[in-house]
Amino acid sequence: MAKTLPLLPLRGLTVFPFMTLYFDVGREKSIKALEEAMINDQMIFLVAQKDASTDSPGEGDIFNIGTISKVKQLLKLQGDTIRVLVEGISRAEVKNIIQREPFFIAEVVEGHMEEESFEPNEVEALKRRLVSVFEDYVKLSGKVSPDTALTVSEIENISQVSDIIANNIPLKVEQKQEILSEFHPLRRIERLLKIIYQETEILEIEKDINTKVRKQIDKVQKEYYLREQIKAIQNELGDRDGVSGEVEEYKARLEKAGLPEEAEKKVLKELDRLLKMPSGSAEGSVIRTYVDWIFDLPWNKSTQEDIDLAKAEEILEQDHYGLAKVKERIIEYLAVHKLKNNLRGPILCLVGPPGVGKTSIAKSIAKALNRNYVRISLGGVKDESEIRGHRRTYVGSMPGRIISALKQAGSNNPLILLDEIDKMSSDFRGDPASAMLEVLDAEQNFAFRDHYLELPFNLSNALFLTTANSLETIPRPLLDRMEVIPLSSYTEEDKANIAMKYLLPKQIELNGLTRKNLKIDEETIRDIINFYTREAGVRNLEREIGSVCRKVAKTIVSENKRVVTVTKSNLEKYLGIKKYRFDFANEKDQVGIATGLAWTPVGGDTLSIEVNLMNGNGKLELTGHLGDVMKESARAAMSYIRSECKDLKIDESFYEKKDIHIHVPEGAIPKDGPSAGITLATAMVSALSGIPVSRKVAMTGEITLRGRVLPIGGLKEKVLAAHRAGIETIILPVDNKKDIDEIPENVRASLKFICASDMKTVLKNALVKA
Ligand code: ADP
């Protein structure tokens, strides 16, 4: 049924049925409509403007559907404004505008819906759904009082529920209008649900963004706070600006250091990186270590070299007994170096057994040349990066040994001793020898690059010297660059002299004694040499003498004595029981036992070879850990004997009836090499013929199938060992005759040398004539 009512356009406001609300009215046309309503039954039609900013809306500017309302109260405010309290009654649609001026009067029709005609379960379901969604929304938004949700759930009228909810949610005018325009309550609930869902989703996204933003802000604030704290701590500690102060210090150092340009650039770059690091970071300390390394290297520090041959000779003489040839070679080398005025050319390599003074000679050379001395031990170096360093990407990486040695030397022209270059080996990590080649090559070493340093360092001013125990294991290309100076074992005579003149005074001083405190004569020293050491050099001898000195020092202090005399008879009191028994020649001449001579890296030694015969069928058995070459020597000796049976007066069929067992005792001596050939043959002939071998004879030499005797190496060491063992006659290959000259005079004088070219000479001299 149509009603005629004054119409009031609302700005930005929607009134729902069952709602009571205030709003202020200022527009004249609206006030007039209100007055009209008050004159009649206080009923008025409220409808929203499409655009809130329109001041005097026409018919087209307002929505079609609004709310028939009752004016409950009017309150005059300041000016012309009136505050109105209205209550929504029912929704209605404008059918006709009857009057436009001075205010709108409209003909409106209420919408009717019979609620009872709905399926009650469906209504209830929708209602419950709506209420629960609304409750979620309330919780999430925080803008609606939770009481509202409670109230809503208790209302029975379904139409009312949706209107109250729509009114309580902050919606846009269009959204509210959409709800208002829907007359059908169920469809209205559906629309409302859709809107609430949408709003809830927006709220959730908003909340999500909020937490994220908050977290980020929290983190930023925390870091800021911590940084401020660090600053405060650094200030407290007097380190005003932490890292930047440190970098300034480095830069000041850089100005004075006068590094090569490339190094300087590198330092600046690294310092720049350091500034960007958070203080206390691990990377920062890596950079510091690196920069420190660069500063610590002697880029332009050197000592003034001074090649004075007379002085060099004097120093070498002062520090070392004997070694005449070695000293001469070194002086020659220095003379060439002085003339050429550069270090190009072969590298000296001192080769000899341990303890013969290689290191000590190198030290004397450094002293003579006024160069700093550093030693790099290459024993056991397997990896190229030990020479050349590890790249800085590895944790804890370090420069290689060359660069470390230069830092240690403190000058860029030290004498660098590459000790035990023969003990380097290569494995899958690379070949240290090739890195070594570059170090030693004058064409390349002016710009040696270490992996860690990443900067070229000029090694061409350094003087390299190498030492080795034997030449065999030195890689060929390295050996080609070296000039070898051999040092051989010392005789007892040498050792006694070195001990009396050098080692004893040194140890006396080292142990806080004076010459007067300790009385010890040369005879006693010789006993130490013979019964407490067994070596080519004098290292253990020095240790034993040191040991005597220590014990003497103790006696002097604890027993309050002034002089202690050490003699042959009381030596055991100081050094304990004798460690070595002299390996004297056999007690008597024996069948099947011959004495050979062996060379080892620690000097020569005697070697007993035993042969036994047993009934059998010609088997040759070899025991005593013999190497392949030695086994072959035994076979060659056997063949020689078989072919010479008649001359040797041996039963020709021995190899059909007898087994021969050859044994070489003495575990410590390496048993490979051809030089035992004639000894093996002699022992076998003795066993087969039953003629004993003279116990005073020792021999060395390679044997051929025809019984020729071929030359061998290491004669001097072997002869010294034989002399020590009390041998009187030495049988040697005729081609080694020239080497006899190298044997010290006193030893030579007490021995008889027989130079053999064939086996017959050997046997004639070795076998005791039956
Ligand atoms: P190497 O390097 O050959 O193994 P070292 O140079 O270390 O031997 O020598 C060991 C010790 O023996 C050092 O104290 C050294 O001074 C001393 N020494 C070696 N040979 C002589 C010598 N001819 N004169 C004086 N002392 C020597």
Short mmCIF file of N, CA, C and O in Angstrom, two decimals, residues 272-341:
data_model
loop_
_atom_site.label_atom_id
_atom_site.label_comp_id
_atom_site.label_asym_id
_atom_site.label_seq_id
_atom_site.Cartn_x
_atom_site.Cartn_y
_atom_site.Cartn_z
N ASP A 272 89.20 -1.61 2.72
CA ASP A 272 87.87 -1.17 2.33
C ASP A 272 86.84 -2.23 2.66
O ASP A 272 85.77 -1.95 3.19
N ARG A 273 87.21 -3.47 2.38
CA ARG A 273 86.30 -4.58 2.70
C ARG A 273 86.09 -4.67 4.20
O ARG A 273 84.99 -4.92 4.68
N LEU A 274 87.18 -4.44 4.93
CA LEU A 274 87.10 -4.55 6.39
C LEU A 274 86.10 -3.56 6.97
O LEU A 274 85.33 -3.88 7.87
N LEU A 275 86.10 -2.35 6.38
CA LEU A 275 85.18 -1.33 6.86
C LEU A 275 83.73 -1.76 6.73
O LEU A 275 82.88 -1.39 7.53
N LYS A 276 83.48 -2.53 5.68
CA LYS A 276 82.09 -2.91 5.43
C LYS A 276 81.64 -4.11 6.25
O LYS A 276 80.48 -4.47 6.26
N MET A 277 82.59 -4.76 6.90
CA MET A 277 82.23 -5.95 7.69
C MET A 277 81.62 -5.51 9.01
O MET A 277 82.08 -4.55 9.60
N PRO A 278 80.65 -6.26 9.48
CA PRO A 278 80.19 -5.97 10.84
C PRO A 278 81.34 -6.26 11.80
O PRO A 278 82.09 -7.24 11.59
N SER A 279 81.52 -5.42 12.80
CA SER A 279 82.69 -5.62 13.66
C SER A 279 82.56 -6.94 14.40
O SER A 279 81.47 -7.36 14.75
N GLY A 280 83.67 -7.60 14.58
CA GLY A 280 83.66 -8.89 15.26
C GLY A 280 83.35 -10.06 14.35
O GLY A 280 83.26 -11.19 14.82
N SER A 281 83.20 -9.82 13.04
CA SER A 281 82.89 -10.95 12.16
C SER A 281 84.15 -11.76 11.90
O SER A 281 85.26 -11.24 11.96
N ALA A 282 83.93 -13.06 11.60
CA ALA A 282 85.07 -13.95 11.37
C ALA A 282 85.85 -13.48 10.14
O ALA A 282 87.07 -13.48 10.13
N GLU A 283 85.12 -13.07 9.13
CA GLU A 283 85.75 -12.60 7.89
C GLU A 283 86.69 -11.44 8.18
O GLU A 283 87.77 -11.33 7.61
N GLY A 284 86.27 -10.58 9.10
CA GLY A 284 87.10 -9.43 9.46
C GLY A 284 88.45 -9.86 9.98
O GLY A 284 89.48 -9.31 9.60
N SER A 285 88.45 -10.92 10.80
CA SER A 285 89.75 -11.32 11.36
C SER A 285 90.61 -11.97 10.29
O SER A 285 91.84 -11.89 10.35
N VAL A 286 89.98 -12.62 9.30
CA VAL A 286 90.75 -13.17 8.18
C VAL A 286 91.46 -12.03 7.44
O VAL A 286 92.65 -12.12 7.10
N ILE A 287 90.74 -10.94 7.23
CA ILE A 287 91.34 -9.80 6.52
C ILE A 287 92.49 -9.22 7.33
O ILE A 287 93.55 -8.92 6.79
N ARG A 288 92.29 -9.09 8.63
CA ARG A 288 93.37 -8.53 9.47
C ARG A 288 94.63 -9.38 9.38
O ARG A 288 95.72 -8.86 9.17
N THR A 289 94.44 -10.71 9.51
CA THR A 289 95.62 -11.58 9.44
C THR A 289 96.33 -11.39 8.11
O THR A 289 97.56 -11.30 8.06
N TYR A 290 95.55 -11.31 7.05
CA TYR A 290 96.13 -11.17 5.73
C TYR A 290 96.93 -9.88 5.62
O TYR A 290 98.08 -9.86 5.18
N VAL A 291 96.31 -8.78 6.03
CA VAL A 291 96.98 -7.48 5.93
C VAL A 291 98.25 -7.49 6.79
O VAL A 291 99.30 -6.99 6.39
N ASP A 292 98.14 -8.10 7.98
CA ASP A 292 99.33 -8.18 8.84
C ASP A 292 100.47 -8.90 8.14
O ASP A 292 101.62 -8.51 8.22
N TRP A 293 100.10 -9.99 7.44
CA TRP A 293 101.13 -10.73 6.70
C TRP A 293 101.84 -9.82 5.70
O TRP A 293 103.05 -9.84 5.59
N ILE A 294 101.05 -9.06 4.97
CA ILE A 294 101.67 -8.20 3.95
C ILE A 294 102.62 -7.21 4.62
O ILE A 294 103.73 -6.99 4.15
N PHE A 295 102.18 -6.65 5.76
CA PHE A 295 103.04 -5.68 6.43
C PHE A 295 104.32 -6.34 6.98
O PHE A 295 105.37 -5.72 7.05
N ASP A 296 104.18 -7.60 7.38
CA ASP A 296 105.31 -8.25 8.04
C ASP A 296 106.40 -8.72 7.08
O ASP A 296 107.47 -9.12 7.51
N LEU A 297 106.10 -8.74 5.79
CA LEU A 297 107.10 -9.27 4.86
C LEU A 297 108.18 -8.23 4.55
O LEU A 297 107.90 -7.03 4.44
N PRO A 298 109.41 -8.69 4.38
CA PRO A 298 110.51 -7.75 4.11
C PRO A 298 110.54 -7.35 2.64
O PRO A 298 111.43 -7.75 1.92
N TRP A 299 109.55 -6.56 2.19
CA TRP A 299 109.46 -6.21 0.77
C TRP A 299 110.72 -5.47 0.31
O TRP A 299 111.22 -5.70 -0.76
N ASN A 300 111.19 -4.57 1.16
CA ASN A 300 112.36 -3.81 0.71
C ASN A 300 113.45 -3.73 1.77
O ASN A 300 114.29 -2.86 1.74
N LYS A 301 113.37 -4.68 2.74
CA LYS A 301 114.43 -4.70 3.74
C LYS A 301 115.48 -5.71 3.32
O LYS A 301 115.14 -6.83 2.95
N SER A 302 116.74 -5.32 3.36
CA SER A 302 117.76 -6.31 3.06
C SER A 302 118.99 -6.01 3.90
O SER A 302 119.15 -4.91 4.43
N THR A 303 119.86 -7.01 4.01
CA THR A 303 121.12 -6.78 4.72
C THR A 303 122.20 -6.53 3.67
O THR A 303 122.09 -6.98 2.53
N GLN A 304 123.21 -5.80 4.06
CA GLN A 304 124.28 -5.46 3.12
C GLN A 304 125.18 -6.68 2.95
O GLN A 304 125.85 -7.11 3.88
N GLU A 305 125.18 -7.24 1.75
CA GLU A 305 126.02 -8.43 1.55
C GLU A 305 127.48 -8.02 1.43
O GLU A 305 127.79 -6.94 0.93
N ASP A 306 128.31 -8.94 1.90
CA ASP A 306 129.72 -8.58 1.91
C ASP A 306 130.49 -9.86 1.64
O ASP A 306 130.51 -10.78 2.44
N ILE A 307 131.04 -9.94 0.41
CA ILE A 307 131.76 -11.17 0.07
C ILE A 307 133.25 -10.92 0.21
O ILE A 307 133.88 -10.35 -0.66
N ASP A 308 133.75 -11.36 1.35
CA ASP A 308 135.17 -11.23 1.59
C ASP A 308 135.69 -12.65 1.76
O ASP A 308 135.42 -13.32 2.75
N LEU A 309 136.40 -13.12 0.73
CA LEU A 309 136.78 -14.55 0.72
C LEU A 309 137.65 -14.92 1.92
O LEU A 309 137.47 -15.97 2.51
N ALA A 310 138.57 -14.03 2.28
CA ALA A 310 139.45 -14.32 3.40
C ALA A 310 138.64 -14.50 4.67
O ALA A 310 138.84 -15.45 5.44
N LYS A 311 137.68 -13.58 4.85
CA LYS A 311 136.85 -13.65 6.05
C LYS A 311 135.99 -14.92 6.03
O LYS A 311 135.85 -15.61 7.05
N ALA A 312 135.44 -15.24 4.84
CA ALA A 312 134.61 -16.43 4.72
C ALA A 312 135.42 -17.67 5.08
O ALA A 312 134.96 -18.55 5.81
N GLU A 313 136.63 -17.74 4.57
CA GLU A 313 137.48 -18.88 4.85
C GLU A 313 137.73 -19.01 6.35
O GLU A 313 137.66 -20.09 6.92
N GLU A 314 137.98 -17.86 6.93
CA GLU A 314 138.26 -17.85 8.36
C GLU A 314 137.07 -18.38 9.16
O GLU A 314 137.21 -19.20 10.06
N ILE A 315 135.89 -17.90 8.79
CA ILE A 315 134.70 -18.33 9.53
C ILE A 315 134.46 -19.83 9.35
O ILE A 315 134.20 -20.56 10.32
N LEU A 316 134.59 -20.30 8.11
CA LEU A 316 134.38 -21.74 7.87
C LEU A 316 135.39 -22.56 8.68
O LEU A 316 135.05 -23.59 9.26
N GLU A 317 136.61 -22.09 8.71
CA GLU A 317 137.68 -22.79 9.42
C GLU A 317 137.40 -22.80 10.91
O GLU A 317 137.57 -23.81 11.59
N GLN A 318 136.97 -21.65 11.38
CA GLN A 318 136.69 -21.50 12.80
C GLN A 318 135.62 -22.47 13.29
O GLN A 318 135.72 -23.04 14.36
N ASP A 319 134.57 -22.63 12.46
CA ASP A 319 133.41 -23.41 12.92
C ASP A 319 133.53 -24.90 12.65
O ASP A 319 132.76 -25.68 13.19
N HIS A 320 134.44 -25.28 11.74
CA HIS A 320 134.45 -26.70 11.35
C HIS A 320 135.83 -27.28 11.29
O HIS A 320 136.73 -26.69 10.72
N TYR A 321 135.90 -28.47 11.81
CA TYR A 321 137.14 -29.22 11.73
C TYR A 321 137.16 -29.96 10.39
O TYR A 321 136.13 -30.47 9.94
N GLY A 322 138.32 -30.08 9.79
CA GLY A 322 138.46 -30.89 8.57
C GLY A 322 137.65 -30.35 7.42
O GLY A 322 137.58 -29.13 7.21
N LEU A 323 137.02 -31.26 6.66
CA LEU A 323 136.16 -30.88 5.54
C LEU A 323 136.87 -29.98 4.52
O LEU A 323 136.25 -29.12 3.91
N ALA A 324 138.17 -30.24 4.34
CA ALA A 324 138.97 -29.36 3.50
C ALA A 324 138.36 -29.18 2.12
O ALA A 324 138.21 -28.05 1.63
N LYS A 325 137.96 -30.29 1.49
CA LYS A 325 137.43 -30.22 0.13
C LYS A 325 136.14 -29.40 0.07
O LYS A 325 135.93 -28.62 -0.84
N VAL A 326 135.32 -29.64 1.06
CA VAL A 326 134.03 -28.94 1.10
C VAL A 326 134.25 -27.44 1.23
O VAL A 326 133.67 -26.63 0.49
N LYS A 327 135.14 -27.08 2.14
CA LYS A 327 135.41 -25.66 2.34
C LYS A 327 135.94 -25.03 1.06
O LYS A 327 135.52 -23.93 0.67
N GLU A 328 136.80 -25.76 0.39
CA GLU A 328 137.39 -25.24 -0.84
C GLU A 328 136.31 -24.99 -1.89
O GLU A 328 136.25 -23.94 -2.52
N ARG A 329 135.40 -25.96 -2.03
CA ARG A 329 134.33 -25.83 -3.03
C ARG A 329 133.45 -24.62 -2.71
O ARG A 329 133.00 -23.89 -3.60
N ILE A 330 133.22 -24.42 -1.45
CA ILE A 330 132.35 -23.30 -1.06
C ILE A 330 133.03 -21.97 -1.35
O ILE A 330 132.41 -21.04 -1.90
N ILE A 331 134.30 -21.89 -1.06
CA ILE A 331 135.03 -20.65 -1.33
C ILE A 331 135.04 -20.37 -2.84
O ILE A 331 134.81 -19.23 -3.27
N GLU A 332 135.21 -21.44 -3.63
CA GLU A 332 135.16 -21.27 -5.09
C GLU A 332 133.80 -20.72 -5.51
O GLU A 332 133.69 -19.80 -6.31
N TYR A 333 132.79 -21.30 -4.94
CA TYR A 333 131.42 -20.88 -5.27
C TYR A 333 131.23 -19.40 -4.96
O TYR A 333 130.68 -18.64 -5.76
N LEU A 334 131.71 -19.01 -3.79
CA LEU A 334 131.54 -17.61 -3.40
C LEU A 334 132.34 -16.69 -4.31
O LEU A 334 131.88 -15.58 -4.65
N ALA A 335 133.51 -17.16 -4.75
CA ALA A 335 134.32 -16.35 -5.65
C ALA A 335 133.57 -16.10 -6.95
O ALA A 335 133.49 -14.96 -7.44
N VAL A 336 132.95 -17.16 -7.48
CA VAL A 336 132.18 -17.01 -8.73
C VAL A 336 131.01 -16.05 -8.51
O VAL A 336 130.76 -15.15 -9.32
N HIS A 337 130.38 -16.22 -7.40
CA HIS A 337 129.23 -15.37 -7.06
C HIS A 337 129.65 -13.91 -7.01
O HIS A 337 128.97 -13.02 -7.53
N LYS A 338 130.84 -13.68 -6.46
CA LYS A 338 131.32 -12.30 -6.35
C LYS A 338 131.62 -11.71 -7.73
O LYS A 338 131.23 -10.58 -8.04
N LEU A 339 132.26 -12.52 -8.56
CA LEU A 339 132.60 -12.03 -9.90
C LEU A 339 131.37 -11.74 -10.73
O LEU A 339 131.28 -10.72 -11.41
N LYS A 340 130.43 -12.67 -10.69
CA LYS A 340 129.23 -12.52 -11.53
C LYS A 340 128.27 -11.49 -10.97
O LYS A 340 127.42 -10.95 -11.68
N ASN A 341 128.40 -11.27 -9.68
CA ASN A 341 127.54 -10.31 -9.01
C ASN A 341 126.05 -10.62 -9.15
O ASN A 341 125.22 -9.73 -9.15
#
